[in-house]
Tab-separated table of C-alpha atoms in Angstrom:
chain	number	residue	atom	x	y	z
A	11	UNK	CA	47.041	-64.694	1.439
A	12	UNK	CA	44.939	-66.593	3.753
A	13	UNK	CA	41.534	-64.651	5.345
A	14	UNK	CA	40.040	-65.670	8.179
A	15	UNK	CA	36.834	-66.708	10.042
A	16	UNK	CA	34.988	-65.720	12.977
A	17	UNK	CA	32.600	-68.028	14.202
A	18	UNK	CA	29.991	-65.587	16.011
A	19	UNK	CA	26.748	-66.340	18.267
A	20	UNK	CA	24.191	-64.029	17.478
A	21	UNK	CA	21.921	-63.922	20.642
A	22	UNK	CA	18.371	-65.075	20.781
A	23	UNK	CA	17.344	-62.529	18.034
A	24	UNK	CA	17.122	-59.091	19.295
A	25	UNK	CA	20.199	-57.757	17.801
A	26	UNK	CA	20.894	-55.317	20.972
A	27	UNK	CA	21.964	-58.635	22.281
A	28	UNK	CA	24.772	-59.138	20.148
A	29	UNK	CA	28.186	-58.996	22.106
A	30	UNK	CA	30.437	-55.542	21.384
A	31	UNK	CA	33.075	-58.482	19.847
A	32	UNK	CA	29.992	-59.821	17.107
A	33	UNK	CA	29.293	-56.349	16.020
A	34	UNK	CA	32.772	-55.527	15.432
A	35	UNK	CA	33.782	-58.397	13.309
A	36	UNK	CA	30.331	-57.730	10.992
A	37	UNK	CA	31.583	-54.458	10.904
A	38	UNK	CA	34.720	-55.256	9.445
A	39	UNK	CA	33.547	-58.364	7.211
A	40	UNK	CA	33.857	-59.104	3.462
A	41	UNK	CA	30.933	-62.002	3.706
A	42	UNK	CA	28.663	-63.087	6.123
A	43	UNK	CA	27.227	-66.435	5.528
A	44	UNK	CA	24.173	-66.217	8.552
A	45	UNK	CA	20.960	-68.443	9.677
A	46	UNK	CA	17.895	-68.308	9.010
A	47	UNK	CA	17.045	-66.609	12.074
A	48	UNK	CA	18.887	-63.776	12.362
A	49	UNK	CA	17.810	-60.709	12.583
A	50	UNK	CA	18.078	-57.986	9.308
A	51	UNK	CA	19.350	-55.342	12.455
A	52	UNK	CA	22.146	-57.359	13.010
A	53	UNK	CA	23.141	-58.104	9.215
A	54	UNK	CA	22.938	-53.885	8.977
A	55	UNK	CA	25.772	-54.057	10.861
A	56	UNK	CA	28.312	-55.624	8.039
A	57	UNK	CA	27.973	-52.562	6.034
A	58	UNK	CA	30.563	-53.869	3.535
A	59	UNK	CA	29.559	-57.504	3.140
A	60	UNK	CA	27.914	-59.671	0.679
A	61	UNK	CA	25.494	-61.806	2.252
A	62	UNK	CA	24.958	-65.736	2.261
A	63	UNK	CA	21.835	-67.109	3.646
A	64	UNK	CA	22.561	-70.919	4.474
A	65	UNK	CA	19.938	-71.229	7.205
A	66	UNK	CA	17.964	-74.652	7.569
A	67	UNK	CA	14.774	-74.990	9.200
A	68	UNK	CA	12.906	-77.557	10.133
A	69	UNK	CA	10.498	-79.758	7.188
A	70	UNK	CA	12.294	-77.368	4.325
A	71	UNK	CA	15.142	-78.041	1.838
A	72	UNK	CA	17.999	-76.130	3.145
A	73	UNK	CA	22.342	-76.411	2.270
A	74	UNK	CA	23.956	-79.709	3.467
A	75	UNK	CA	26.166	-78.918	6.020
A	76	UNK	CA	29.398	-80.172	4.474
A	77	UNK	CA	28.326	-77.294	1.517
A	78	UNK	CA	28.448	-74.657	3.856
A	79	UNK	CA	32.093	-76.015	5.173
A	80	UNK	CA	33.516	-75.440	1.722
A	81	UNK	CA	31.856	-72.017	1.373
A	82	UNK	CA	33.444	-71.284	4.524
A	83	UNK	CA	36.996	-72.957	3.733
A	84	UNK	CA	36.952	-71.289	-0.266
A	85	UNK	CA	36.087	-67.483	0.990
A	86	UNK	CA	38.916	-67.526	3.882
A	87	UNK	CA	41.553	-69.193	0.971
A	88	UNK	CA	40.632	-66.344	-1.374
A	89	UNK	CA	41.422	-63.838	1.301
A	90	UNK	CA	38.094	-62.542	2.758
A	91	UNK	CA	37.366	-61.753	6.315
A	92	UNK	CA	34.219	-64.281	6.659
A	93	UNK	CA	31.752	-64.229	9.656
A	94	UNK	CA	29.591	-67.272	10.145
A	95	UNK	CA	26.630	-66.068	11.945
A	96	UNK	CA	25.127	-68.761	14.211
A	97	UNK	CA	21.684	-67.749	16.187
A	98	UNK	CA	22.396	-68.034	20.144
A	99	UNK	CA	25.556	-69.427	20.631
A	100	UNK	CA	27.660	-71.297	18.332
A	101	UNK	CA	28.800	-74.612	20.280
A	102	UNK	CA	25.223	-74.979	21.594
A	103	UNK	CA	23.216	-77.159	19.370
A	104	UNK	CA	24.783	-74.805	16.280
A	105	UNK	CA	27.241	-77.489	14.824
A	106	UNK	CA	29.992	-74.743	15.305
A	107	UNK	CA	32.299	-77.444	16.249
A	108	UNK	CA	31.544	-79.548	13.031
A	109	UNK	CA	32.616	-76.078	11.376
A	110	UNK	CA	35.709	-75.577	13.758
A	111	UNK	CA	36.977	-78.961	12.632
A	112	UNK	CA	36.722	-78.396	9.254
A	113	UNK	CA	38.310	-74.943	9.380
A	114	UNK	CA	41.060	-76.831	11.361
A	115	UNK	CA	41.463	-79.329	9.300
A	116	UNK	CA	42.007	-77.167	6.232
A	117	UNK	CA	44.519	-74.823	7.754
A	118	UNK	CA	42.311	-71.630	7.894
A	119	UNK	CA	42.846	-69.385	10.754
A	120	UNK	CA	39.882	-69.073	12.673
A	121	UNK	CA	38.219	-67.781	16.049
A	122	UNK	CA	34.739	-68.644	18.147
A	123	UNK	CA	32.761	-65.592	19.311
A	124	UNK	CA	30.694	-66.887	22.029
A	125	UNK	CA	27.359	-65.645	22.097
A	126	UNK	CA	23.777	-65.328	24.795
A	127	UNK	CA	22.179	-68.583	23.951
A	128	UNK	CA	18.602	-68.924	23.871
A	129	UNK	CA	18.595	-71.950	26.612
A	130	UNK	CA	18.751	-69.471	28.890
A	131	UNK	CA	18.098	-66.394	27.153
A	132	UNK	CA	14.485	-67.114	26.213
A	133	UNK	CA	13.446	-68.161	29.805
A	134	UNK	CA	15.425	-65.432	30.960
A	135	UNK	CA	13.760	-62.816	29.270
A	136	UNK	CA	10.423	-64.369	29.923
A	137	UNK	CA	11.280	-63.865	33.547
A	138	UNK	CA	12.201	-67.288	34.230
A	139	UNK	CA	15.499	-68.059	36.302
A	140	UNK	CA	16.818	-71.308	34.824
A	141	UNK	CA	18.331	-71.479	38.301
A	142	UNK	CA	16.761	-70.226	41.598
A	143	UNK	CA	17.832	-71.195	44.760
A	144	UNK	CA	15.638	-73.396	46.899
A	145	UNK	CA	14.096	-74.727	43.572
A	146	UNK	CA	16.870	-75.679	41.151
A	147	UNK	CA	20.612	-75.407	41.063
A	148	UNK	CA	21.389	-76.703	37.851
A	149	UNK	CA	19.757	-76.947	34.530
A	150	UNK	CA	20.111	-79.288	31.353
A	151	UNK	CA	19.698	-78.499	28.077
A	152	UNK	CA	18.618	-80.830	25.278
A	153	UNK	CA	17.787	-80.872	21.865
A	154	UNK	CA	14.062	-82.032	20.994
A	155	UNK	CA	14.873	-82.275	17.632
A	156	UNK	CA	14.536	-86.301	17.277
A	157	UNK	CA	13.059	-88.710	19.834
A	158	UNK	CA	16.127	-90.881	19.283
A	159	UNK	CA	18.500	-87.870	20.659
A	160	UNK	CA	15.869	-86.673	23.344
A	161	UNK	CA	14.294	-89.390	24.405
A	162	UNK	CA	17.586	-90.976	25.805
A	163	UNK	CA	18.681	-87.802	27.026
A	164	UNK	CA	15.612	-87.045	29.155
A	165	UNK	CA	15.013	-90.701	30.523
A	166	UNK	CA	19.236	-90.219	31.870
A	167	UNK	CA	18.178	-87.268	34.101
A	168	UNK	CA	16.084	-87.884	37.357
A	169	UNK	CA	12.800	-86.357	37.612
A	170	UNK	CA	12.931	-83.170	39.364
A	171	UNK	CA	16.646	-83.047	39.562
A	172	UNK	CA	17.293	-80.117	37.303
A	173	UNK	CA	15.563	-77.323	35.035
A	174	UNK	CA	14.858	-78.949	31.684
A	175	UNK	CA	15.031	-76.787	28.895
A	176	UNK	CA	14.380	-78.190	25.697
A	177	UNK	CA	15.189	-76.556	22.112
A	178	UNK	CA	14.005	-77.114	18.485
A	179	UNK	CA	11.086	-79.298	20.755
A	180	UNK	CA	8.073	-77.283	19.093
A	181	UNK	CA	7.303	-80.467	16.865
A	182	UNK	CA	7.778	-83.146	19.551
A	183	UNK	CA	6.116	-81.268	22.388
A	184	UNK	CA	3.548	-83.793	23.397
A	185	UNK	CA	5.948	-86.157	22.837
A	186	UNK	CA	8.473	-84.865	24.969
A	187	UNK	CA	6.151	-84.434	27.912
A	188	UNK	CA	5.022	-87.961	27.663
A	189	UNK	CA	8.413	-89.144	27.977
A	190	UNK	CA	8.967	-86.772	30.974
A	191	UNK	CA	5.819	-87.770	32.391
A	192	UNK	CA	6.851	-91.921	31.934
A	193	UNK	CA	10.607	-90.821	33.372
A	194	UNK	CA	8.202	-89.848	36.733
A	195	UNK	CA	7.978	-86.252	36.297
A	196	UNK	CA	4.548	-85.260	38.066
A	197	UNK	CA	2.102	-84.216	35.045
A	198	UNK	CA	0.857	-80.775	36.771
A	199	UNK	CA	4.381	-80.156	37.510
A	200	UNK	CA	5.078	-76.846	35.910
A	201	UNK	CA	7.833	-77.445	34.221
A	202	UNK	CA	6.922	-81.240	33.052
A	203	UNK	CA	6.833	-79.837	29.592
A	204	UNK	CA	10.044	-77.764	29.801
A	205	UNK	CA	10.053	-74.404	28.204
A	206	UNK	CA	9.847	-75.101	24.751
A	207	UNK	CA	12.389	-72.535	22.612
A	208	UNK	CA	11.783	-71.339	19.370
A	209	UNK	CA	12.908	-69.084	16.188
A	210	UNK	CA	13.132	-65.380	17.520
A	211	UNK	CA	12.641	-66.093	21.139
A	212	UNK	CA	12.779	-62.425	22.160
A	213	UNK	CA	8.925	-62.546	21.076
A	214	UNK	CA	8.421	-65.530	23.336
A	215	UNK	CA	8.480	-62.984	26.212
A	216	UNK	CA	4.841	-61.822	26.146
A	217	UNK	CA	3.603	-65.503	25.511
A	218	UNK	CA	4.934	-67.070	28.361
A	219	UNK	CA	4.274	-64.396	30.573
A	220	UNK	CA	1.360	-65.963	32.482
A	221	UNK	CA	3.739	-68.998	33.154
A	222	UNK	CA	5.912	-66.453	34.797
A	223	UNK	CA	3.204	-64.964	36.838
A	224	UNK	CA	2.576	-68.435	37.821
A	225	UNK	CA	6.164	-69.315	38.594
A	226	UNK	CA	7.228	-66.019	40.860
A	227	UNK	CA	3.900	-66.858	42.344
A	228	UNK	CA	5.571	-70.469	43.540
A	229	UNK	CA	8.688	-68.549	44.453
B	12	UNK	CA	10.092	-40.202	40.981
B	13	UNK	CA	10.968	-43.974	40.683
B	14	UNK	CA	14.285	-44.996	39.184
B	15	UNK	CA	15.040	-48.240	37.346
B	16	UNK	CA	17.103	-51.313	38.025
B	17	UNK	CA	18.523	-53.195	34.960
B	18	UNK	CA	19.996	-56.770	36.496
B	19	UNK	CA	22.737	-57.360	33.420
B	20	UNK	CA	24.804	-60.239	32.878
B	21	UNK	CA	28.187	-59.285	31.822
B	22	UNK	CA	29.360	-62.332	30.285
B	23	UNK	CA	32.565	-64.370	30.553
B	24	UNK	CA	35.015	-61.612	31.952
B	25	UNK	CA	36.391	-60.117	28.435
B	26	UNK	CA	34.462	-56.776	28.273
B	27	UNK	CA	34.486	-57.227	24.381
B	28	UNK	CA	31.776	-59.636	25.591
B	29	UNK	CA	29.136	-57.529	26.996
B	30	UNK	CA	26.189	-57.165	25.206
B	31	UNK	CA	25.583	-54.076	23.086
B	32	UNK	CA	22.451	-53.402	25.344
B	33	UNK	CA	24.472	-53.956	28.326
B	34	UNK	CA	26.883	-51.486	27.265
B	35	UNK	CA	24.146	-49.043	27.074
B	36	UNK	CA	22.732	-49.259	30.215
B	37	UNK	CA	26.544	-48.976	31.358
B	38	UNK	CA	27.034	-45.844	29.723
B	39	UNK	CA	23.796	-44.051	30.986
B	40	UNK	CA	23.948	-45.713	34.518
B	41	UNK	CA	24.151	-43.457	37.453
B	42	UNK	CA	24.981	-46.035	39.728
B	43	UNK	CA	26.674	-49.916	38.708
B	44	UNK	CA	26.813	-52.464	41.661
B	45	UNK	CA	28.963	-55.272	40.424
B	46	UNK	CA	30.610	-58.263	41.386
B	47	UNK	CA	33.984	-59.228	42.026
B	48	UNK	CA	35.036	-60.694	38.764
B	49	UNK	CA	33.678	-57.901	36.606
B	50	UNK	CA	35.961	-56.650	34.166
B	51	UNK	CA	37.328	-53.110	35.310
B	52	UNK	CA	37.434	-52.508	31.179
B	53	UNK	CA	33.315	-52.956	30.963
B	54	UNK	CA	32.831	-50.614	34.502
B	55	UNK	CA	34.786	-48.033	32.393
B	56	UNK	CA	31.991	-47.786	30.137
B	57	UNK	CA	29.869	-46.780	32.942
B	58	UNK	CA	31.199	-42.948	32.998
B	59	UNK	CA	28.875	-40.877	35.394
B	60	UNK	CA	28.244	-44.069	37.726
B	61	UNK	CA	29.123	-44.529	40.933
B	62	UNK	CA	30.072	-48.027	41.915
B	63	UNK	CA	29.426	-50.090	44.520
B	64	UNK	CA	31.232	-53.517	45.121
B	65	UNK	CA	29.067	-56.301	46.303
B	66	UNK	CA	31.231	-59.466	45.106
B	67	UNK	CA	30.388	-62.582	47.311
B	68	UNK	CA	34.083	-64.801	46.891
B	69	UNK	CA	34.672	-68.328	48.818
B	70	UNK	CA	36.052	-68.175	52.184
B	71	UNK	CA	35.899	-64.447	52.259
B	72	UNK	CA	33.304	-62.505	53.984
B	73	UNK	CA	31.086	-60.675	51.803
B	74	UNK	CA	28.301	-58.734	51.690
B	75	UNK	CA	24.864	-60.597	52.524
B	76	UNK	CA	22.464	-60.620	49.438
B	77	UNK	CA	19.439	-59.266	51.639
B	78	UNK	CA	21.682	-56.204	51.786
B	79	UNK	CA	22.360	-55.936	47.877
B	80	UNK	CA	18.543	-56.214	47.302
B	81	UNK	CA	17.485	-53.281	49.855
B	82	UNK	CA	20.865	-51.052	48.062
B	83	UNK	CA	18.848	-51.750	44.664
B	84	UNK	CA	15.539	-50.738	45.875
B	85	UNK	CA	16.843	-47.663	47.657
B	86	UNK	CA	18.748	-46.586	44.598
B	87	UNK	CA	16.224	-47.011	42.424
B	88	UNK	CA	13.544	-45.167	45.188
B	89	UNK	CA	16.010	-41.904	44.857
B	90	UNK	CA	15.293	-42.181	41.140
B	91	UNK	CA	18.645	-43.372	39.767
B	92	UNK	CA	18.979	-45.651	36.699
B	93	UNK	CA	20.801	-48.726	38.627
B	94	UNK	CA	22.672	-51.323	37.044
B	95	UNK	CA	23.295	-54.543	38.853
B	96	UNK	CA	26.253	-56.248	36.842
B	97	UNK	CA	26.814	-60.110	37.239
B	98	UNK	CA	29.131	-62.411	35.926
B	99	UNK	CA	27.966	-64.414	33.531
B	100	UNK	CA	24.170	-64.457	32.752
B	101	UNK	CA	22.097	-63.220	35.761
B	102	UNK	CA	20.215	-66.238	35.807
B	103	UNK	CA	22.939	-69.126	35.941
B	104	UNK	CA	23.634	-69.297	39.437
B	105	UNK	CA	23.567	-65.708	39.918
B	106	UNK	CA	20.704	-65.227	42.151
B	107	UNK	CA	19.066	-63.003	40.043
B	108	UNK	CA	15.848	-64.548	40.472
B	109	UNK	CA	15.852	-63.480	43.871
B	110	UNK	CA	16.690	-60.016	43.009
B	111	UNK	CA	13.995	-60.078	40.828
B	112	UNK	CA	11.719	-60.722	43.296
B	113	UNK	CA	12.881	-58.580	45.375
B	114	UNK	CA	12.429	-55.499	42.841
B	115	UNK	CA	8.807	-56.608	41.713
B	116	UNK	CA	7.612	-57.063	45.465
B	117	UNK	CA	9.165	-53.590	46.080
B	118	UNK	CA	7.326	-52.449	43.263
B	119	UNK	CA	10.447	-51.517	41.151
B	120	UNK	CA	10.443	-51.230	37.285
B	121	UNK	CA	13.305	-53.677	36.473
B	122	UNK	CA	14.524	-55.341	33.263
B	123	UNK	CA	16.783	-58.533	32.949
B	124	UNK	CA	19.730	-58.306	29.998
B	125	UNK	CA	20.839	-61.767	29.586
B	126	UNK	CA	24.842	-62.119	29.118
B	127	UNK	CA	26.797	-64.956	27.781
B	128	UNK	CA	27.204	-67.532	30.032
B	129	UNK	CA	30.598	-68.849	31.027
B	130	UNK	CA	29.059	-72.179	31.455
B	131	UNK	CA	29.301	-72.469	27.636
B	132	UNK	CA	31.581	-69.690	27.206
B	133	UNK	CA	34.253	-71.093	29.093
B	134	UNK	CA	34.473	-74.302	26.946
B	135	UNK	CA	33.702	-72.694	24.227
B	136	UNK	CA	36.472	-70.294	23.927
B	137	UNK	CA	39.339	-73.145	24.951
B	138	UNK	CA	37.331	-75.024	21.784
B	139	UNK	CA	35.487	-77.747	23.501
B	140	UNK	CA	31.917	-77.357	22.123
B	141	UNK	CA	28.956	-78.191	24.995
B	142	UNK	CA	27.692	-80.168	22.294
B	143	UNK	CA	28.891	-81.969	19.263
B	144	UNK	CA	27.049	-84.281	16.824
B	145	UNK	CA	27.899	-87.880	17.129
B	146	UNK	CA	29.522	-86.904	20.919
B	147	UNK	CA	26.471	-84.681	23.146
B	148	UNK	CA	23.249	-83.501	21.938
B	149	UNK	CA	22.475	-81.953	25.267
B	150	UNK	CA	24.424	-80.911	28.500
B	151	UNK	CA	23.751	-79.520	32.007
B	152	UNK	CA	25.114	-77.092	34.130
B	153	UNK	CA	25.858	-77.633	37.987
B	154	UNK	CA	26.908	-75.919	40.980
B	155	UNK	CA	29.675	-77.467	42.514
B	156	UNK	CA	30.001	-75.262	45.319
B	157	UNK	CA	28.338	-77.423	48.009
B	158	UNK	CA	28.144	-81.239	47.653
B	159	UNK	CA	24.575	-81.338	49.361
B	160	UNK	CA	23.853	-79.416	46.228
B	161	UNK	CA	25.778	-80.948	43.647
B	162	UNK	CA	25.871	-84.828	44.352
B	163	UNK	CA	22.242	-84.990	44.047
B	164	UNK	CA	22.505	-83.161	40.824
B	165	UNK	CA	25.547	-85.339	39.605
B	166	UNK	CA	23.642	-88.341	40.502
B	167	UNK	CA	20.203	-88.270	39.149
B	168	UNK	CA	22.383	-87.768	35.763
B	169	UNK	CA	23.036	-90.827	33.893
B	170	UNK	CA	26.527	-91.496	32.671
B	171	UNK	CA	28.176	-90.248	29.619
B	172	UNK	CA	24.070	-89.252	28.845
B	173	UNK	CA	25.134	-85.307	28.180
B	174	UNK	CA	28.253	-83.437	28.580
B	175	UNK	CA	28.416	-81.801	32.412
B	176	UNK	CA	29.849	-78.405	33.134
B	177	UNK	CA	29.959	-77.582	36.535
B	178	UNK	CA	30.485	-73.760	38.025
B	179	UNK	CA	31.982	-72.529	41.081
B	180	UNK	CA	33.709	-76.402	41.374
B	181	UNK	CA	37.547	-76.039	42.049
B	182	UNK	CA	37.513	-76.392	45.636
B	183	UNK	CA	35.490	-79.843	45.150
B	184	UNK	CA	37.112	-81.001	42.308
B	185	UNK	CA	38.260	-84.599	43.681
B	186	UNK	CA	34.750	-84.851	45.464
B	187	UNK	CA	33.052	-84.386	41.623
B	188	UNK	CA	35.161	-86.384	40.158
B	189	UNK	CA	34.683	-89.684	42.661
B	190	UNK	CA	30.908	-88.614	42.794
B	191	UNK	CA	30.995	-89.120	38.833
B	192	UNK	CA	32.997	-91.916	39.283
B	193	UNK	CA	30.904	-93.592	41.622
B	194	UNK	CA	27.761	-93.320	39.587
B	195	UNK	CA	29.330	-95.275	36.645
B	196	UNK	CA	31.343	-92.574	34.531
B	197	UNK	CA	34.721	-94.381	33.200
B	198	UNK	CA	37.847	-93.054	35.275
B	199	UNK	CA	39.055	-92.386	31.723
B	200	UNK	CA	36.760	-90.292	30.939
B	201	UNK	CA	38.131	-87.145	29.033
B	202	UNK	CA	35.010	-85.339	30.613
B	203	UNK	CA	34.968	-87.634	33.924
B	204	UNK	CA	36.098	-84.709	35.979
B	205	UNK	CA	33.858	-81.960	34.156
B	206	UNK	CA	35.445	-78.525	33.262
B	207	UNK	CA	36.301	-76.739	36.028
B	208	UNK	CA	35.155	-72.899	35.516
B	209	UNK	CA	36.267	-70.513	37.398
B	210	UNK	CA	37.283	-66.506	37.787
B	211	UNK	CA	38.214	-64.674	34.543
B	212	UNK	CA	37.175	-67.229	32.416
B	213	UNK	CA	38.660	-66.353	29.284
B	214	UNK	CA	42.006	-66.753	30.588
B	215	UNK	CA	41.502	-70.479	31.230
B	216	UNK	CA	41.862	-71.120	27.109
B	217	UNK	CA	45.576	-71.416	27.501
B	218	UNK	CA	45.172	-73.779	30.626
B	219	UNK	CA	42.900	-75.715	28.500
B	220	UNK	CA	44.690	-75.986	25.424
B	221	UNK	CA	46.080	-79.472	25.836
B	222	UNK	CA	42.998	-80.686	26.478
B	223	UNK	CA	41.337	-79.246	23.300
B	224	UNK	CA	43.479	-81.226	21.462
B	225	UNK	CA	42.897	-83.436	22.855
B	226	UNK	CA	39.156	-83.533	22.333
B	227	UNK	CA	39.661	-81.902	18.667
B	228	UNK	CA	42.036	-84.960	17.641
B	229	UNK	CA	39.533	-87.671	19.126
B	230	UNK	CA	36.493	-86.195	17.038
């Protein structure tokens, strides 16, 4: 008997913003294999599971990602009903599709539970449309991660053209605004350093609230 | 005795999507104004609401958004707990910013619940990740209802530089796809066109199953 696995987006951390699908399957789950970010509300929810923390963060030793394939692959072939518990959504940035194709690849049934992503979420709840008419009506959304994967990305998008928002950028964030800033982004523009997401971005509200005073000021 | 307006996005169009907070404020709501591609599953959670429709379609006349803004300021002035549900997340092309506004310069308490966006959603759940490592770090999000808005956007994006969703695009699909074209995307392109989102989402996974397999055998 084959089990099955639910690939499920968490939110941006506060576990009210789970989806009524999410908290269902962690009701119902045998194992939960979750990030590091995710919040101990939402893990309440799997009242039957065992638990298997196979977050990585940034500068720490963390579970190679082909590891946490096979964990995936092993408790669906013993039976189990597994949920793999990805902060924000799971095809943004989340390697869910790494995990789909492995799942796929090994024959195990499986399903993607889409989920609030922080790109928009964190903004969002900071009072910051990521779209607005008369000011931007698109947005892109890049990972600051490495200057080889965001430098490229943010000299292919004209200056001005869209809402940048940039994740896992904390690091880089001097670095990213210089590049923005050489692309031909004015420097006192307000978003020349894009909003710069991180870990449980619910909190992120209060912080950036002056830049939101400052930005429905402009509006 | 002032009431409250809670602008919600209701995700991708499966009500089994809606946030758990969203759900809340549905089920303690005493009046929901929604739009036209709202799940009548999710309004059902909304028991002692009354409901007003304000959906804005193409080529159909609809209600003007000046109007929506003064119904959720008089709602909330008679004291009632007001939800405003939108498709989506309230802040991807949903002109919640401008409600927003209009609620804070009104003087309105007001909260914003984000909701999965189909932008992501709508890939995500025919099984085309927004990104995937070794393919698209990043990706952006377009309108493509009016070319004055998206050929700029479509243009100050470099080719094959992130993976491009655009919203609200059927009608202009051939336009997109030359604009693309034009600005140096291959013809062949498995993305050259863009996914086309539209409507009830979730029902476009079986329309886009060919091409998932597309995508999952070339990975």
């Amino acid at each position: 008997m084959t089990g099955f696995v639910s690939i499920v987006g968490a939110g941006p951390g506060d576990p009210e913003l789970l989806t009524l699908k999410a908290a269902s399957r962690l009701r119902t789950a045998d194992l939960v294999l979750h990030d590091a970010l995710v919040d101990p509300a939402a893990l309440g929810l799997a009242s039957h599971a065992r638990f298997l923390y196979v977050g990585k963060r940034a500068r720490r030793k963390s579970i190679a990602q082909s590891t946490i394939e096979r964990l995936l692959v092993r408790a669906a072939r013993r039976g189990e009903r597994v949920v793999r518990l990805k902060c924000g959504d799971p095809f943004v940035l989340g390697r869910g599709g790494e995990e789909a194709l492995a799942l796929a690849h090994a024959g195990i049934p499986y399903e993607i539970i889409p989920g609030v992503s922080s790109a928009i979420a964190a903004p969002g709840l900071a009072g910051i449309p990521v779209t607005h008419r008369g000011l931007a009506s698109g947005f892109a959304v890049v990972s600051g991660h490495a200057e080889q994967a965001f430098a490229p990305m943010l000299r292919a998008i004209a200056p001005q053209s869209l809402t940048v928002v940039v994740l896992m950028g904390i690091a880089n964030r001097a670095r990213i605004a210089e590049v923005l800033v050489d692309r031909g982004w004015p420097a006192q523009h307000p978003e020349a350093a894009g909003v710069l997401v991180i870990g449980e971005v619910v909190s992120l509200a209060e912080a950036l609230s002056a830049a939101t005073a400052t930005a429905v000021r402009a509006a």
